[in-house]
Amino acid sequence: MTDIFYETITPNRHLPFRLLIHDNGVAHRVLSHWHHSFEIAYVITGENTNFTVNGQHFDQSKGEVVVINPYEVHRLDLPTDHKRVALTVMLPNDILTASNIAIETHIQNRIPNDTQLQGYFNTLYQTTRHPATTGTQAEQIGLVYLILSDLVTHYSQADATKRTPHYSAQMDHLSPVITWIDRHYQEKITVEKLAGIANLSASYFAHLFQKYLNQSPLVYVTSRRLLAAEKQLLTTSDSLEAIAFTTGFPNVKALNVAFKHHFSQSPNQYRLTHQ
């Protein structure tokens, strides 16, 4: 696995969580990533196809709730589907703390047919069709707390968390490094530099990174650079020379080799077929 990155959850304005609506039907790729908190996905119409959670591949159908627990690696690769309407709720740790929910709590990943949860999500979606007033936002907050309460009450799996405290401690050890890479991937980066940020020896840091993120530190750096390069290819008309320079690749040849290995297309081919 060569495309995992860490994501920080930034709440919507005036809401204590991040609420995303997916209803434009366009193809959409979310590369493999993880974060410290819960992510909850729900499909109102259509499907979320090509969902992967911790290596398990499936299609999320209408009315199904999918819960991504803290530190679970996940990705999504959606084709064009103008019938698809879906919601994603991303919960920062502040909500968990305020609700006395431990980050070690593990919730069942797939919940296919809970009418109570379906009602909450359908109502939540309807609130997004209304003007963003204080009353609407209060209703959205209340609904998300009801969803979270229902999930923890009926679908938490205590037995599945036995290894989570140690696992989360190691991920917490690595997350400052991931954050630093996210901000400095354009620079020249060495394992020794990253190990210094983690206050570890280079050899132990590389071992820890490989064990918990299933890839070497420098492979991760390349993946982060490729993510930035992909975005620039699709959203700008910048030359490959400019993209290579601004994303940390030493030259266009290095960008071409890494990009083709990862996406099975050259950057120019990818730009032509995806714009």
C-alpha positions as a printed NumPy array, in Angstrom:
array([[  0.   ,   0.   ,   0.   ],
       [  1.718,   3.183,  -1.14 ],
       [ -0.81 ,   5.979,  -0.924],
       [ -1.803,   6.343,   2.729],
       [ -1.901,   9.784,   4.277],
       [ -3.046,  11.302,   7.541],
       [ -6.043,  13.656,   7.468],
       [ -6.846,  16.371,   9.982],
       [-10.58 ,  16.922,  10.572],
       [-11.598,  20.58 ,  10.167],
       [-15.207,  21.307,  11.247],
       [-17.654,  23.316,   9.167],
       [-18.142,  26.904,  10.202],
       [-20.654,  27.125,  13.093],
       [-20.715,  23.328,  13.505],
       [-18.571,  21.194,  15.854],
       [-18.092,  18.562,  13.122],
       [-17.512,  18.346,   9.391],
       [-20.577,  17.611,   7.267],
       [-20.099,  16.812,   3.576],
       [-22.852,  16.358,   0.981],
       [-22.095,  14.301,  -2.134],
       [-24.825,  14.923,  -4.703],
       [-23.175,  16.205,  -7.88 ],
       [-22.709,  12.71 ,  -9.33 ],
       [-19.173,  13.291, -10.596],
       [-16.4  ,  10.719, -10.349],
       [-14.451,  11.178,  -7.136],
       [-11.365,   9.522,  -5.684],
       [-10.345,   9.681,  -2.034],
       [ -6.896,   8.167,  -1.62 ],
       [ -6.146,   5.85 ,   1.29 ],
       [ -5.904,   7.806,   4.525],
       [ -6.55 ,   7.672,   8.256],
       [ -7.354,  10.088,  11.05 ],
       [ -7.707,  10.208,  14.815],
       [-11.48 ,  10.257,  14.986],
       [-14.669,   8.753,  13.589],
       [-15.995,   9.175,  10.065],
       [-19.568,   8.12 ,   9.274],
       [-20.835,   7.678,   5.708],
       [-24.455,   7.226,   4.643],
       [-26.054,   6.694,   1.214],
       [-29.486,   8.194,   0.522],
       [-29.764,   7.166,  -3.142],
       [-27.432,   5.298,  -5.47 ],
       [-24.272,   3.635,  -4.16 ],
       [-20.842,   4.456,  -2.81 ],
       [-18.922,   1.943,  -4.887],
       [-15.323,   0.817,  -4.469],
       [-15.167,   1.453,  -0.718],
       [-12.146,  -0.022,   1.083],
       [-11.77 ,  -0.151,   4.872],
       [ -8.734,  -1.905,   6.351],
       [ -8.286,  -3.922,   3.168],
       [-11.958,  -4.997,   2.939],
       [-13.554,  -3.997,  -0.391],
       [-17.301,  -3.451,  -0.773],
       [-20.039,  -1.28 ,  -2.281],
       [-22.064,   0.793,   0.177],
       [-25.733,   0.53 ,  -0.783],
       [-28.717,   2.812,  -0.212],
       [-29.623,   3.099,   3.472],
       [-26.358,   1.576,   4.701],
       [-24.223,   3.272,   7.346],
       [-20.452,   2.815,   7.188],
       [-18.373,   3.783,  10.226],
       [-14.638,   4.397,   9.954],
       [-13.036,   4.073,  13.379],
       [ -9.956,   6.034,  14.473],
       [ -6.749,   4.856,  12.745],
       [ -8.566,   2.657,  10.212],
       [ -7.109,   3.084,   6.733],
       [ -9.802,   3.681,   4.123],
       [-10.313,   4.868,   0.558],
       [-13.099,   5.497,  -1.947],
       [-13.055,   5.491,  -5.736],
       [-16.433,   6.6  ,  -7.092],
       [-17.417,   6.505, -10.772],
       [-19.785,   9.042, -12.299],
       [-23.308,   8.404, -10.95 ],
       [-25.873,  11.2  , -11.105],
       [-28.285,   9.186,  -8.94 ],
       [-25.872,   9.159,  -5.999],
       [-26.691,  11.253,  -2.927],
       [-24.59 ,  10.588,   0.152],
       [-23.498,  12.208,   3.403],
       [-20.258,  12.076,   5.34 ],
       [-19.987,  13.195,   8.968],
       [-16.468,  13.583,  10.361],
       [-16.189,  13.958,  14.122],
       [-13.234,  15.755,  15.745],
       [-12.015,  14.46 ,  19.089],
       [-13.672,  17.368,  20.927],
       [-17.085,  15.797,  20.309],
       [-15.919,  12.444,  21.649],
       [-14.465,  14.072,  24.757],
       [-17.64 ,  16.083,  25.379],
       [-19.687,  12.886,  25.017],
       [-17.39 ,  10.828,  27.29 ],
       [-16.608,   8.464,  24.417],
       [-13.123,   6.96 ,  24.537],
       [-11.13 ,   7.01 ,  21.322],
       [-10.527,   3.28 ,  21.932],
       [-14.234,   2.652,  21.271],
       [-14.627,   0.479,  18.191],
       [-17.888,   0.605,  16.231],
       [-19.067,  -1.987,  13.717],
       [-17.973,  -0.885,  10.231],
       [-21.113,  -1.747,   8.249],
       [-24.704,  -1.246,   9.437],
       [-27.035,  -2.117,   6.545],
       [-30.597,  -1.672,   7.784],
       [-31.195,   0.366,  10.934],
       [-34.41 ,   2.339,  10.412],
       [-33.682,   4.65 ,  13.344],
       [-30.304,   5.663,  11.934],
       [-31.774,   5.962,   8.451],
       [-34.368,   8.393,   9.781],
       [-31.716,  10.522,  11.483],
       [-29.57 ,  10.689,   8.34 ],
       [-32.471,  11.415,   6.005],
       [-33.591,  14.249,   8.278],
       [-30.007,  15.523,   8.474],
       [-29.859,  15.656,   4.694],
       [-33.142,  17.569,   4.542],
       [-31.742,  20.21 ,   6.899],
       [-28.968,  20.905,   4.399],
       [-31.62 ,  21.898,   1.839],
       [-32.717,  24.773,   4.121],
       [-31.005,  28.132,   4.73 ],
       [-28.195,  27.912,   7.302],
       [-29.896,  29.539,  10.282],
       [-29.06 ,  29.11 ,  13.958],
       [-32.093,  26.845,  14.304],
       [-31.018,  24.667,  11.374],
       [-27.507,  24.316,  12.758],
       [-28.862,  23.407,  16.202],
       [-31.005,  20.7  ,  14.597],
       [-27.991,  19.332,  12.71 ],
       [-25.925,  19.197,  15.9  ],
       [-28.733,  17.401,  17.732],
       [-29.119,  14.84 ,  14.948],
       [-25.401,  14.071,  14.851],
       [-25.357,  13.511,  18.617],
       [-28.34 ,  11.159,  18.248],
       [-26.507,   9.254,  15.504],
       [-23.369,   8.978,  17.622],
       [-25.352,   7.853,  20.665],
       [-27.169,   5.183,  18.656],
       [-23.919,   3.867,  17.175],
       [-22.108,   3.663,  20.509],
       [-25.11 ,   2.144,  22.303],
       [-25.972,  -0.544,  19.766],
       [-22.913,  -1.146,  17.592],
       [-19.786,  -0.668,  19.715],
       [-17.601,  -3.76 ,  19.894],
       [-15.618,  -3.818,  23.118],
       [-13.818,  -7.061,  22.274],
       [-12.384,  -5.534,  19.123],
       [-10.475,  -2.84 ,  21.022],
       [ -7.996,  -4.965,  22.957],
       [ -5.04 ,  -3.883,  20.842],
       [ -6.253,  -0.356,  20.147],
       [ -4.647,   1.561,  23.076],
       [ -1.155,   0.385,  22.097],
       [ -1.896,   0.897,  18.423],
       [ -3.241,   4.403,  18.986],
       [ -0.216,   5.29 ,  21.127],
       [  2.111,   4.347,  18.28 ],
       [  0.026,   6.262,  15.752],
       [  0.098,   9.282,  18.059],
       [  3.868,   8.944,  18.03 ],
       [  3.884,   9.087,  14.231],
       [  1.222,  11.727,  13.635],
       [  3.517,  14.777,  14.228],
       [  5.783,  13.405,  11.513],
       [  2.835,  12.916,   9.153],
       [  1.697,  16.471,   9.831],
       [  5.212,  17.783,   9.161],
       [  5.417,  15.884,   5.859],
       [  2.046,  17.29 ,   4.83 ],
       [  3.428,  20.808,   5.274],
       [  6.959,  20.266,   3.946],
       [  6.723,  17.592,   1.23 ],
       [  8.124,  20.113,  -1.285],
       [ 11.464,  20.078,   0.554],
       [ 14.306,  17.569,   0.468],
       [ 13.404,  14.952,   3.087],
       [ 15.496,  12.185,   4.635],
       [ 14.643,   9.415,   7.085],
       [ 17.077,  10.992,   9.539],
       [ 15.192,  14.291,   9.367],
       [ 11.856,  12.582,  10.035],
       [ 13.295,  10.471,  12.849],
       [ 14.556,  13.643,  14.501],
       [ 11.031,  15.08 ,  14.499],
       [  9.827,  11.913,  16.249],
       [ 12.804,  11.96 ,  18.658],
       [ 13.711,   8.42 ,  17.618],
       [ 16.717,   6.784,  16.043],
       [ 16.479,   6.5  ,  12.262],
       [ 16.389,   2.697,  12.336],
       [ 13.681,   2.437,  15.009],
       [ 11.613,   5.181,  13.386],
       [ 11.755,   3.411,  10.004],
       [ 10.743,   0.134,  11.688],
       [  7.813,   1.785,  13.486],
       [  6.637,   3.559,  10.347],
       [  6.745,   0.37 ,   8.288],
       [  4.97 ,  -1.65 ,  10.973],
       [  2.051,   0.701,  11.53 ],
       [  1.634,   2.344,   8.111],
       [  2.669,  -0.611,   5.936],
       [  5.208,   1.396,   3.963],
       [  8.582,   3.046,   4.365],
       [  8.806,   6.734,   5.33 ],
       [ 10.183,   7.78 ,   1.942],
       [  7.507,   5.841,   0.061],
       [  4.966,   7.78 ,   2.11 ],
       [  6.682,  11.06 ,   1.183],
       [  6.514,  10.123,  -2.494],
       [  2.817,   9.282,  -2.138],
       [  2.134,  12.659,  -0.558],
       [  3.974,  14.38 ,  -3.399],
       [  1.981,  12.387,  -5.942],
       [ -1.266,  13.446,  -4.277],
       [ -0.239,  17.09 ,  -4.688],
       [  0.936,  16.495,  -8.264],
       [ -2.36 ,  14.808,  -9.165],
       [ -4.302,  17.791,  -7.825],
       [ -2.208,  20.261,  -9.815],
       [ -2.574,  18.214, -12.99 ],
       [ -6.359,  18.303, -12.696],
       [ -6.839,  21.866, -11.46 ],
       [ -4.122,  23.887, -13.214],
       [ -2.473,  24.188, -16.622],
       [  0.999,  24.219, -15.062],
       [  3.806,  22.509, -16.958],
       [  5.268,  19.242, -15.704],
       [  8.461,  21.123, -14.86 ],
       [  6.534,  23.502, -12.609],
       [  4.553,  20.682, -10.998],
       [  7.693,  18.645, -10.325],
       [  9.365,  21.661,  -8.728],
       [  6.435,  22.621,  -6.485],
       [  5.715,  19.068,  -5.301],
       [  9.235,  18.067,  -4.282],
       [ 10.354,  15.913,  -7.206],
       [ 13.937,  16.644,  -8.298],
       [ 13.017,  16.683, -11.999],
       [ 10.319,  15.771, -14.526],
       [ 11.803,  12.313, -15.08 ],
       [ 11.417,  11.452, -11.387],
       [  7.818,  12.715, -11.444],
       [  7.042,  10.682, -14.573],
       [  8.495,   7.46 , -13.174],
       [  6.732,   7.745,  -9.803],
       [  3.434,   8.856, -11.329],
       [  3.312,   6.075, -13.916],
       [  4.193,   3.457, -11.295],
       [  1.369,   4.642,  -9.053],
       [ -1.385,   5.589, -11.534],
       [ -0.425,   3.324, -14.476],
       [ -0.438,   6.412, -16.709],
       [  2.016,   9.188, -17.409],
       [  1.103,  12.61 , -15.961],
       [  0.151,  13.916, -19.412],
       [ -2.052,  10.887, -20.138],
       [ -3.698,  11.207, -16.736],
       [ -4.43 ,  14.896, -17.297],
       [ -6.022,  14.193, -20.692],
       [ -8.252,  11.351, -19.463],
       [ -9.409,  12.918, -16.177],
       [ -9.975,  16.592, -16.953]])
